Coordinates of C-alpha atoms in Angstrom, one line a residue:
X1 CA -13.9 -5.8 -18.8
X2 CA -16.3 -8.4 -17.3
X3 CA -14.2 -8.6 -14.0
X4 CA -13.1 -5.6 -13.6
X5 CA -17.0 -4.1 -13.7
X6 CA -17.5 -6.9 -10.9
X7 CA -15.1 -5.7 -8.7
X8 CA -15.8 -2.3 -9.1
X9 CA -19.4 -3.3 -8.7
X10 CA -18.9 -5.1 -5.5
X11 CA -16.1 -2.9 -4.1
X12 CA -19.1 0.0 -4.2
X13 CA -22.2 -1.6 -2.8
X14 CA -19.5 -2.5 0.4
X15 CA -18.3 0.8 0.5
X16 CA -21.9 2.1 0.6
X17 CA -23.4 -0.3 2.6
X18 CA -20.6 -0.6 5.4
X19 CA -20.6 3.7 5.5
X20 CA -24.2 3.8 5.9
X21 CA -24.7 0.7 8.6
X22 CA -21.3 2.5 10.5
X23 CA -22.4 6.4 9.8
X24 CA -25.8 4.8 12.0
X25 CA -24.0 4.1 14.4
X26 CA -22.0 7.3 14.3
X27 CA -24.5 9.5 14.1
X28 CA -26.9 8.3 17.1
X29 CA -23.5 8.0 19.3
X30 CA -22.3 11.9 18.6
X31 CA -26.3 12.4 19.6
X32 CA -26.2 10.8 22.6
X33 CA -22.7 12.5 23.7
X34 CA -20.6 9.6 23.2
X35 CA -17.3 10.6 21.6
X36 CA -16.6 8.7 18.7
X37 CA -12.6 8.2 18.2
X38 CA -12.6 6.2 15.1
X39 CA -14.6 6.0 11.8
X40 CA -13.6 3.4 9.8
X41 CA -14.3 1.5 6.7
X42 CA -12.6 -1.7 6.5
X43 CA -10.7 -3.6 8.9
X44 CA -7.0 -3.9 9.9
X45 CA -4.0 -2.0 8.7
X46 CA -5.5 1.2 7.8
X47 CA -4.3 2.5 4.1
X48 CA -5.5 5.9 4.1
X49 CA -6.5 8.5 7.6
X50 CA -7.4 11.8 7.7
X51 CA -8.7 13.6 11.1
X52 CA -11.7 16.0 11.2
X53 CA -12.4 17.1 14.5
X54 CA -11.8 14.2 17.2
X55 CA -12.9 11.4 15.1
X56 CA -9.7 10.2 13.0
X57 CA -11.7 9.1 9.8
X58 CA -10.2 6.3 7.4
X59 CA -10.0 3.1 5.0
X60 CA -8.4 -0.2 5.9
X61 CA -6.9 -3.0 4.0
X62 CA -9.6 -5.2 4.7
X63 CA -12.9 -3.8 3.0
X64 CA -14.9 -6.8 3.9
X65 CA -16.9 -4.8 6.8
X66 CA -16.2 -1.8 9.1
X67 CA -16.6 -0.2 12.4
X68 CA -17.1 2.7 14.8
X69 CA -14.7 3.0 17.7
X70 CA -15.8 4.9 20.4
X71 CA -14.6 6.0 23.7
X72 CA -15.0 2.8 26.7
X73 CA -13.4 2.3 29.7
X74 CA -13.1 -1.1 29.0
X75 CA -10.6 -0.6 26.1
X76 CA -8.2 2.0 27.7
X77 CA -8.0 4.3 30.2
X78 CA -10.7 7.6 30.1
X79 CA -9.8 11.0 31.9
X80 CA -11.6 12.0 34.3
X81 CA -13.2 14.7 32.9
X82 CA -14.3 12.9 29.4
X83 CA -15.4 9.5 31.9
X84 CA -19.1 11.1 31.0
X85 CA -18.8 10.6 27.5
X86 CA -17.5 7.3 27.3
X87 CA -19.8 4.6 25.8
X88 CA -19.9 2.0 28.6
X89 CA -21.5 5.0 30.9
X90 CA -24.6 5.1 29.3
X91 CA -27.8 4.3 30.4
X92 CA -28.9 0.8 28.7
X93 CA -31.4 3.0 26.8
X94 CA -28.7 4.9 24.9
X95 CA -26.7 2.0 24.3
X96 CA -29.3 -0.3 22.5
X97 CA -30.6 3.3 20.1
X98 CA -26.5 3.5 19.7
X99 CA -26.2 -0.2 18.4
X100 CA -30.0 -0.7 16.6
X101 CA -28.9 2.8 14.9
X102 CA -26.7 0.7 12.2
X103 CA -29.2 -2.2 11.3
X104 CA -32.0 0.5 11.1
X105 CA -29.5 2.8 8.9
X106 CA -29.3 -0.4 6.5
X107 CA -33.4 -0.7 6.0
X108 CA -33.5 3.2 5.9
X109 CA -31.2 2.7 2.9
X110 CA -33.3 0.1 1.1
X111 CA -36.8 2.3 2.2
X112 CA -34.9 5.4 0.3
X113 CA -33.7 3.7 -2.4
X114 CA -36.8 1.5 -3.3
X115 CA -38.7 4.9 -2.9
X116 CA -36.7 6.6 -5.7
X117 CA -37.3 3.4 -8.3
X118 CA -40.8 3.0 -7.5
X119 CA -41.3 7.2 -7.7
X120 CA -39.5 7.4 -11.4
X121 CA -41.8 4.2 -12.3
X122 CA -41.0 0.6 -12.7
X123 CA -41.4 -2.0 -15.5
X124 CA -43.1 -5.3 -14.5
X125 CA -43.3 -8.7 -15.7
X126 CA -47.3 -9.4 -16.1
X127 CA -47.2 -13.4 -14.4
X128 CA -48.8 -15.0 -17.7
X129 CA -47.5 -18.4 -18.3
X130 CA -45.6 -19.0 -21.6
X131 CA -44.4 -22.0 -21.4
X132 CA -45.1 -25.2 -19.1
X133 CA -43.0 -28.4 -19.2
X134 CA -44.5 -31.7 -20.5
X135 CA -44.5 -34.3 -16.8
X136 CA -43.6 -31.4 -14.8
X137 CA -45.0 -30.7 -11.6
X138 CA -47.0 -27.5 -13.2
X139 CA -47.8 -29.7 -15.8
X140 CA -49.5 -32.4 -13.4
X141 CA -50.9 -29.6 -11.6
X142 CA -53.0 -28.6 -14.5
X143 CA -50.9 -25.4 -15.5
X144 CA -51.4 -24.4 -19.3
X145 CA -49.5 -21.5 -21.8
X146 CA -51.5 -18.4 -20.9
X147 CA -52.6 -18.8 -17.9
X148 CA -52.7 -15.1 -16.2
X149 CA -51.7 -16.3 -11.9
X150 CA -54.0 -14.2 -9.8
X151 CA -53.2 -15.2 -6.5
X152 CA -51.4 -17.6 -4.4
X153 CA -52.4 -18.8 -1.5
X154 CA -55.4 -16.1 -1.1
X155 CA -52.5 -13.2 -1.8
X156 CA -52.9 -10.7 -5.1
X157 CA -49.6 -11.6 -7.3
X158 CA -49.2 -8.4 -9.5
X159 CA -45.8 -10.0 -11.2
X160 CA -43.7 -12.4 -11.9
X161 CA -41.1 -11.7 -9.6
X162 CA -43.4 -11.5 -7.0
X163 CA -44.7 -15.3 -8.0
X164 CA -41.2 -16.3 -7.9
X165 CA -40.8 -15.3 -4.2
X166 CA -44.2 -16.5 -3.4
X167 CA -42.8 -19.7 -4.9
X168 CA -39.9 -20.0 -2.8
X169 CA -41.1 -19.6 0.4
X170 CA -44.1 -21.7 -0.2
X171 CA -41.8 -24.4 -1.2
X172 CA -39.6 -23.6 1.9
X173 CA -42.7 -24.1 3.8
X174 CA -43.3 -27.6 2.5
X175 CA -46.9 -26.4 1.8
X176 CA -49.6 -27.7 -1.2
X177 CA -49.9 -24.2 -2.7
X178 CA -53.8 -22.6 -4.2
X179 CA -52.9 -20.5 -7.5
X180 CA -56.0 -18.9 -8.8
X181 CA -55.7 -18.2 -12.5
X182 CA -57.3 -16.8 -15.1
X183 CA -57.2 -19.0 -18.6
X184 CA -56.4 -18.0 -22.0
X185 CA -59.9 -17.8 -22.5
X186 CA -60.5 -15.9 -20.1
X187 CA -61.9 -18.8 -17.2
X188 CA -61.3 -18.6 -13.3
X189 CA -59.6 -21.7 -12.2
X190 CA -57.5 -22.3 -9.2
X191 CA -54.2 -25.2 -9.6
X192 CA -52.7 -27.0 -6.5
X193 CA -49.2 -27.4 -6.1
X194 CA -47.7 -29.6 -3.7
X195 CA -44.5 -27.9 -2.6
X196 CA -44.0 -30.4 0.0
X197 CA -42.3 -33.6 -2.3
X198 CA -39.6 -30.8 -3.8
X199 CA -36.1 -31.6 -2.5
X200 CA -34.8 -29.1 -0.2
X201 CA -31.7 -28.3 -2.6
X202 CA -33.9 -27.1 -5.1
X203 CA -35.4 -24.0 -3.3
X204 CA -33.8 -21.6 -4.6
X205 CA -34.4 -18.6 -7.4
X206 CA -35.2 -21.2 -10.2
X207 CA -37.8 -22.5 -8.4
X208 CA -40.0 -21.9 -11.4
X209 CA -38.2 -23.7 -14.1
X210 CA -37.7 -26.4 -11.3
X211 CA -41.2 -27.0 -11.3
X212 CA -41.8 -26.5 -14.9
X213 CA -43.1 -22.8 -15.2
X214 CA -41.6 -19.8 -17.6
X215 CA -43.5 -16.5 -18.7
X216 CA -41.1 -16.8 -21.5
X217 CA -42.2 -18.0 -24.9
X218 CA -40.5 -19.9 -27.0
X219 CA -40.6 -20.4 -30.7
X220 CA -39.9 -24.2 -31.9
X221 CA -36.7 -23.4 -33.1
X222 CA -32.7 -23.8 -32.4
X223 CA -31.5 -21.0 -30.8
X224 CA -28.1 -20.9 -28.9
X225 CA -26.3 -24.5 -29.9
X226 CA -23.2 -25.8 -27.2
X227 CA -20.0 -26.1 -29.4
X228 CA -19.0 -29.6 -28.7
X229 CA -22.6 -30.6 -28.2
X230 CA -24.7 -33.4 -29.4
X231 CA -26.7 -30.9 -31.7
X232 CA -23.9 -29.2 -33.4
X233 CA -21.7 -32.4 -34.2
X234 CA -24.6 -33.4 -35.8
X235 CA -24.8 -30.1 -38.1
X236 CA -27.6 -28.7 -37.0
X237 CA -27.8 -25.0 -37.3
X238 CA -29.2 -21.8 -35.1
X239 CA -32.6 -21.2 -37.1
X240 CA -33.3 -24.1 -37.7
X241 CA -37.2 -25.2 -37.7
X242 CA -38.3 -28.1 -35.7
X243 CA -40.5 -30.1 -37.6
X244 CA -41.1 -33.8 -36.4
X245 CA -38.9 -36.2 -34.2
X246 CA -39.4 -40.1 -34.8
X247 CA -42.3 -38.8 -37.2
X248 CA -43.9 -37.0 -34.3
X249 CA -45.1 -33.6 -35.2
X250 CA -43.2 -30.5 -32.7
X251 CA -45.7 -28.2 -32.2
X252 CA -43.9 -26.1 -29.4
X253 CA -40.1 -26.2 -27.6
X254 CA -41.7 -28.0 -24.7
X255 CA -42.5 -31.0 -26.5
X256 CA -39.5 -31.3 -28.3
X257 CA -37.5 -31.0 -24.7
X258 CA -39.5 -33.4 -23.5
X259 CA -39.2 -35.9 -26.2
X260 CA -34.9 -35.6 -25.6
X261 CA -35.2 -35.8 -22.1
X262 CA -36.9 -39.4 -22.2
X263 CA -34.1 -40.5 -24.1
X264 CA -31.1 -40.6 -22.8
X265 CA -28.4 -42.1 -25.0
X266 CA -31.3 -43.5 -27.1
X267 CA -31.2 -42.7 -31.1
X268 CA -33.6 -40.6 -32.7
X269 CA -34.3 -39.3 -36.0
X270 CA -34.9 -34.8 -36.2
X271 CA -36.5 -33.3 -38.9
X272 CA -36.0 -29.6 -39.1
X273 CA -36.6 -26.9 -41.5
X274 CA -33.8 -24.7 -42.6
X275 CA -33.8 -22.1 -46.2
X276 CA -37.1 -23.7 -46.6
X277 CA -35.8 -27.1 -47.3
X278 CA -36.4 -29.9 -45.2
X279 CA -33.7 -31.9 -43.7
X280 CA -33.3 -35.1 -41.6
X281 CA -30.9 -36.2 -39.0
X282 CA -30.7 -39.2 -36.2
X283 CA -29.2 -37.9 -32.8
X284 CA -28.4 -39.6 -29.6
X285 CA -29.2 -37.4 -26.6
X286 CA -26.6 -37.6 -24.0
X287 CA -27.4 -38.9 -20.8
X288 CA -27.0 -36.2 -17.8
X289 CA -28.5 -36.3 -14.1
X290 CA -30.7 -33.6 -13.4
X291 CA -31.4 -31.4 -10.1
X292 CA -33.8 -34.0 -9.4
X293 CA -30.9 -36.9 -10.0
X294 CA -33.3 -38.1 -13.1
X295 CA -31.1 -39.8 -15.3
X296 CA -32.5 -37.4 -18.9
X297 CA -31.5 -36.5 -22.0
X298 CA -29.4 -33.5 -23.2
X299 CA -28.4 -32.1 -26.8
X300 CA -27.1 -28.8 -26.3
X301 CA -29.7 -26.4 -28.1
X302 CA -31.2 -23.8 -25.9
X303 CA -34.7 -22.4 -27.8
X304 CA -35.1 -18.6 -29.7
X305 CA -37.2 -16.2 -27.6
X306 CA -40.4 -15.0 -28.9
X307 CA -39.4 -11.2 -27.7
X308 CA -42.5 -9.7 -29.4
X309 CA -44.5 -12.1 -26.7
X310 CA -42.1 -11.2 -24.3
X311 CA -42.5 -7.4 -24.7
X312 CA -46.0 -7.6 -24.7
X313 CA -45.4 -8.9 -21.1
X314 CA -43.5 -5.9 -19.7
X315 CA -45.8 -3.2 -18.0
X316 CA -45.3 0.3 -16.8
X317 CA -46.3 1.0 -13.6
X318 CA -46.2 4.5 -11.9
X319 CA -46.9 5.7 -8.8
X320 CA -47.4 8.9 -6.5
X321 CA -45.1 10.0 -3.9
X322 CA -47.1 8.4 -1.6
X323 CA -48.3 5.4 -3.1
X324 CA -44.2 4.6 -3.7
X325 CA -43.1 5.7 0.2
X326 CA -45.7 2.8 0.9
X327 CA -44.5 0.7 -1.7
X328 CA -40.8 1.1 -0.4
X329 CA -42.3 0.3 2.8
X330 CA -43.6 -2.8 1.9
X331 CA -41.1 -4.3 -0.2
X332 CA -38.4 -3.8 2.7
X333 CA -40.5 -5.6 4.9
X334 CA -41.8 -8.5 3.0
X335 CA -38.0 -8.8 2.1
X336 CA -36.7 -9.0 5.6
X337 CA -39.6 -11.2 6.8
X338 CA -38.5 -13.7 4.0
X339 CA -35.1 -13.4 5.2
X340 CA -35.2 -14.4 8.6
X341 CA -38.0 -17.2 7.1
X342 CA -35.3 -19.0 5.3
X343 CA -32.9 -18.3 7.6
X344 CA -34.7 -20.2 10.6
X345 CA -35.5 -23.0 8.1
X346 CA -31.7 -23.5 7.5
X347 CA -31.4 -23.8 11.0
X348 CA -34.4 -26.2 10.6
X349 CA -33.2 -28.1 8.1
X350 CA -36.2 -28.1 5.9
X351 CA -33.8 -25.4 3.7
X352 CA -30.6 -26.4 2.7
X353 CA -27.3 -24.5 3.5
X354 CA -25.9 -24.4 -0.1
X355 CA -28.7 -21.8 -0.8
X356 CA -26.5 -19.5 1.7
X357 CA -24.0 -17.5 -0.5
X358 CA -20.3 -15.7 0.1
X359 CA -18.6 -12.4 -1.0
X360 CA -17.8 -14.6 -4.2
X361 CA -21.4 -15.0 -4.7
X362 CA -22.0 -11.7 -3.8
X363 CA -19.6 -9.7 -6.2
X364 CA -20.6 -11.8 -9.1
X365 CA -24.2 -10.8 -8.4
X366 CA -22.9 -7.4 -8.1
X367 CA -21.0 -7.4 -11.6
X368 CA -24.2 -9.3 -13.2
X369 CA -26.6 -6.6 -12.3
X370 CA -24.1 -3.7 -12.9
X371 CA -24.4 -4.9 -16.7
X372 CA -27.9 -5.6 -16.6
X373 CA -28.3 -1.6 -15.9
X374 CA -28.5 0.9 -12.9
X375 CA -32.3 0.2 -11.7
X376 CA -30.9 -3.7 -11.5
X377 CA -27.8 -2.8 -9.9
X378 CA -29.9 -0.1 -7.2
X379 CA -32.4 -3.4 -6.4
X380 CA -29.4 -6.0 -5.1
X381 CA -27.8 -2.9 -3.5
X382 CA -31.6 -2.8 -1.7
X383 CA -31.8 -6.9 -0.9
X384 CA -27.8 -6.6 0.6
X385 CA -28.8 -3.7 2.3
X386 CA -31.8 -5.4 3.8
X387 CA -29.8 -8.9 3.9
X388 CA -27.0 -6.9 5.8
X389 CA -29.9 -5.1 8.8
X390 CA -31.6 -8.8 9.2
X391 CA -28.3 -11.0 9.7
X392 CA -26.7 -7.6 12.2
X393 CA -30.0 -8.0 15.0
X394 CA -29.9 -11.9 14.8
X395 CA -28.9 -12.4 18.5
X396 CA -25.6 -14.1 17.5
X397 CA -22.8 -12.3 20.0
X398 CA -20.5 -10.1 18.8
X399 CA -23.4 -9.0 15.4
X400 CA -25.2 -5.7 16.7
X401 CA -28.0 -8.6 17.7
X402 CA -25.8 -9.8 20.3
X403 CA -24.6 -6.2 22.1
X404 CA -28.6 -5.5 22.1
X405 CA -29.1 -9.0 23.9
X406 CA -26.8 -7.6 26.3
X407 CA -28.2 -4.7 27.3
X408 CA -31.4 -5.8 27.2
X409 CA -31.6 -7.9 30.1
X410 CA -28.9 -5.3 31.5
X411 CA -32.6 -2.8 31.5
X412 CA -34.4 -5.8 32.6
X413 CA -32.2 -7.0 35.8
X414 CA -31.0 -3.8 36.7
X415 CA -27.0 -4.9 36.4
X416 CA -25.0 -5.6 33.7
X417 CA -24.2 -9.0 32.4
X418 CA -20.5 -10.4 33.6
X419 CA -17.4 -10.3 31.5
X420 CA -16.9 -13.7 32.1
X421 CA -20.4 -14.4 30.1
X422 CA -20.0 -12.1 27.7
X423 CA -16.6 -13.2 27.0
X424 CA -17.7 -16.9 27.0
X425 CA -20.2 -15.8 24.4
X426 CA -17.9 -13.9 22.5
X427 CA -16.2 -16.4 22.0
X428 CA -19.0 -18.3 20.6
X429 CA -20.3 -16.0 18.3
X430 CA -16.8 -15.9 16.6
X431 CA -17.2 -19.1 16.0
X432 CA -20.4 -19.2 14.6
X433 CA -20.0 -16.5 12.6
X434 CA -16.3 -18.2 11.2
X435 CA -18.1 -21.8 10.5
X436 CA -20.9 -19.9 8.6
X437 CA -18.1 -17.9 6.3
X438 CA -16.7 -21.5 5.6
X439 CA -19.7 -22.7 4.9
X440 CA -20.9 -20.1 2.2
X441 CA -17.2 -19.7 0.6
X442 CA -17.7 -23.3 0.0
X443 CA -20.9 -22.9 -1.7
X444 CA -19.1 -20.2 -3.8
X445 CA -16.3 -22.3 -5.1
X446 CA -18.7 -24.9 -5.4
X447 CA -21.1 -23.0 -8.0
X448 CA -18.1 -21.4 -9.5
X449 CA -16.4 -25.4 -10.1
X450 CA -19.9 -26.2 -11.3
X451 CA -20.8 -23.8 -13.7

């Protein structure tokens, strides 16, 4: 059931996404008098057709993508008396509104959609601190359990998720980051991270846990146990209490995680509490090499949630037709500046490439939001809607990016770029564009042989 709600889930944020980016460019073309000839979703042999009018409408075999085909002189021969409507007989003006029409289409999409959640009201994650890892980076930075984060870097945070992203590009930036909290007791204070000593690998959405911070809270005690692991050969139970390990009271899950990672195939004895009786056990933590290629310590237990703290974290927010256009706005900005932020720094270096991600990726992030419920699902239909406008205007020949480079300096010289150059560069881009699919379909199998 799992896969089949992925594929559906995938196969109908492409279908959307590739008729709204295409119906852009449909739409402006009919306005400007082009006639369109083909609408089509999906490439190559098409499976289904039907005609309405003059444009012969229809789904392909290949539903990675899709396209508008319109009249051009350049692709067949034109009678004489349609040669006005054919595309390649435009002004430049007309051209670049015909090709920016499907981008813009895409962040129109995200603008409406964002507009609707934020206008029936969201639930956010108030960025309080629950947990902080012992001889983590938050940890040396000063970070404590109930700290409230106020701002980074001079910026209002009014979430968690917006901390997150915050997180990642600071870290992308290679920048010592300001985070002005407020304590538990309720004390201003402001913690430094330095971003710039993380590996570039880690940058990625568990950023946080990378550097030692979780809202969650965590009661001391065994929650989810690994079948064949080093906690449950050795009997020990979901619910159980942790009480002491090698005498040494556990007053919290982070210490306890802390105490197995420094020992690495080293013995220790575990005192927990289960049915009110005490009980004691020696375990040797296996050795592992973390994200950080740390040689630490592993048993297989994952902690219980405190879901009282954690519900007492979730805040509804509402907001005013208005207040959530501007909202929408925002969030469909910010996420399209971060975009084309990481993306230069891949190009840069300073970002790896296995954060880039394929249709694998894609349809599993699909299928996991699907599950999680429609307002998750509606919010990665937004970031691939947003995703798909930012990577169509890079200026990468044959992407929309590349026709508007065209036609720009068309306006600006007064002639049209040659067909040898353009077919030179064609020629590149398809190349690009094919080492780049490589590239993030081996990421995909890669996460997929990981996990």
């Amino acid at each position: 059931m799992s896969l089949l709600i992925t594929i559906l889930a995938f196969a109908l944020a492409i279908g959307v996404l590739v008729s709204v980016h295409e119906f852009g460019h449909y739409w402006v073309a009919r306005r400007c008098g082009v006639k369109v000839l083909v609408f089509s979703i999906g490439f190559g042999r098409p499976l289904v057709t039907w005609q309405r009018g003059e444009v012969q409408w229809q789904l392909a075999a290949i539903p990675l993508g899709g396209y508008v085909k319109m009249l051009d002189q350049r692709e067949a021969l034109v009678a004489a008396e349609e040669v006005h409507r054919a595309f390649n007989r435009q002004s430049p003006l007309k051209r670049i509104a015909i090709v920016l029409a499907g981008p813009l289409a895409n962040f129109a999409l995200a603008i409406a959609v964002y507009w609707g959640i934020f206008l029936a009201g969201v639930e956010i994650t108030v960025p309080r601190i629950g947990a902080v890892t012992p001889q983590s980076m938050a940890s040396a930075a000063g970070f404590k359990p109930g700290d409230t984060i106020l701002t980074m870097q001079g910026e209002p945070v009014a979430s968690w998720a917006e901390a997150r992203l915050s997180l990642i590009d600071e870290a992308a930036a290679r920048r010592v980051l300001a985070v002005t909290v407020r304590t538990q007791s309720g004390v201003l204070a402001e913690r430094m991270l330095d971003l710039k000593q993380i590996d570039k690998d880690a940058i990625d959405g568990d950023i946080a846990d990378f550097l030692g911070l979780s809202v969650a809270v965590y009661k001391p005690v065994l929650g989810h146990l690994v079948a064949d692991g080093v906690a449950a050969k050795a009997g020990l139970r979901q619910g159980d209490a942790l009480i002491s390990l090698d005498g040494q009271p556990l007053a919290d899950w982070a210490s306890f995680s802390a105490a197995i990672k420094a020992k690495p195939d080293i013995p220790v004895r575990l005192q927990v509490k289960r049915d009110g009786r005490l009980i004691e056990t020696v375990i040797t933590p296996a050795a592992i090499i973390d994200r950080a290629g740390n040689r630490v310590g592993r048993v297989g237990a994952g902690p219980t949630l405190d879901m009282d703290a954690i519900r007492l974290l979730q805040q509804p927010v509402h907001y005013g037709p208005v207040e959530a256009l501007g909202k929408a706005l925002l969030q469909t900005w910010s996420t399209s500046a971060l975009s084309l932020r990481m993306l230069w720094r891949m190009v840069t270096g300073d970002v790896s490439y296995k954060q880039l991600s394929g249709p694998v990726a894609i349809a599993g992030y699909a299928g996991q939001s699907a599950q999680i419920g429609l307002r998750a699902y509606l919010e990665f239909l937004c970031l691939i809607s947003i995703s798909l406008g930012v990577l169509n205007l890079l200026p990468v020949p044959v992407l929309d990016g590349g026709h508007l480079m065209y036609y720009s300096a068309e306006l600006l010289r007064g002639r049209p770029v040659s067909e040898r150059v353009m077919e030179l560069s064609q020629r590149v881009g398809v190349g690009l564009l094919a080492a780049l699919m490589i590239v993030a379909l081996f990421n995909d199998i890669t996460r997929l042989v990981g996990s």
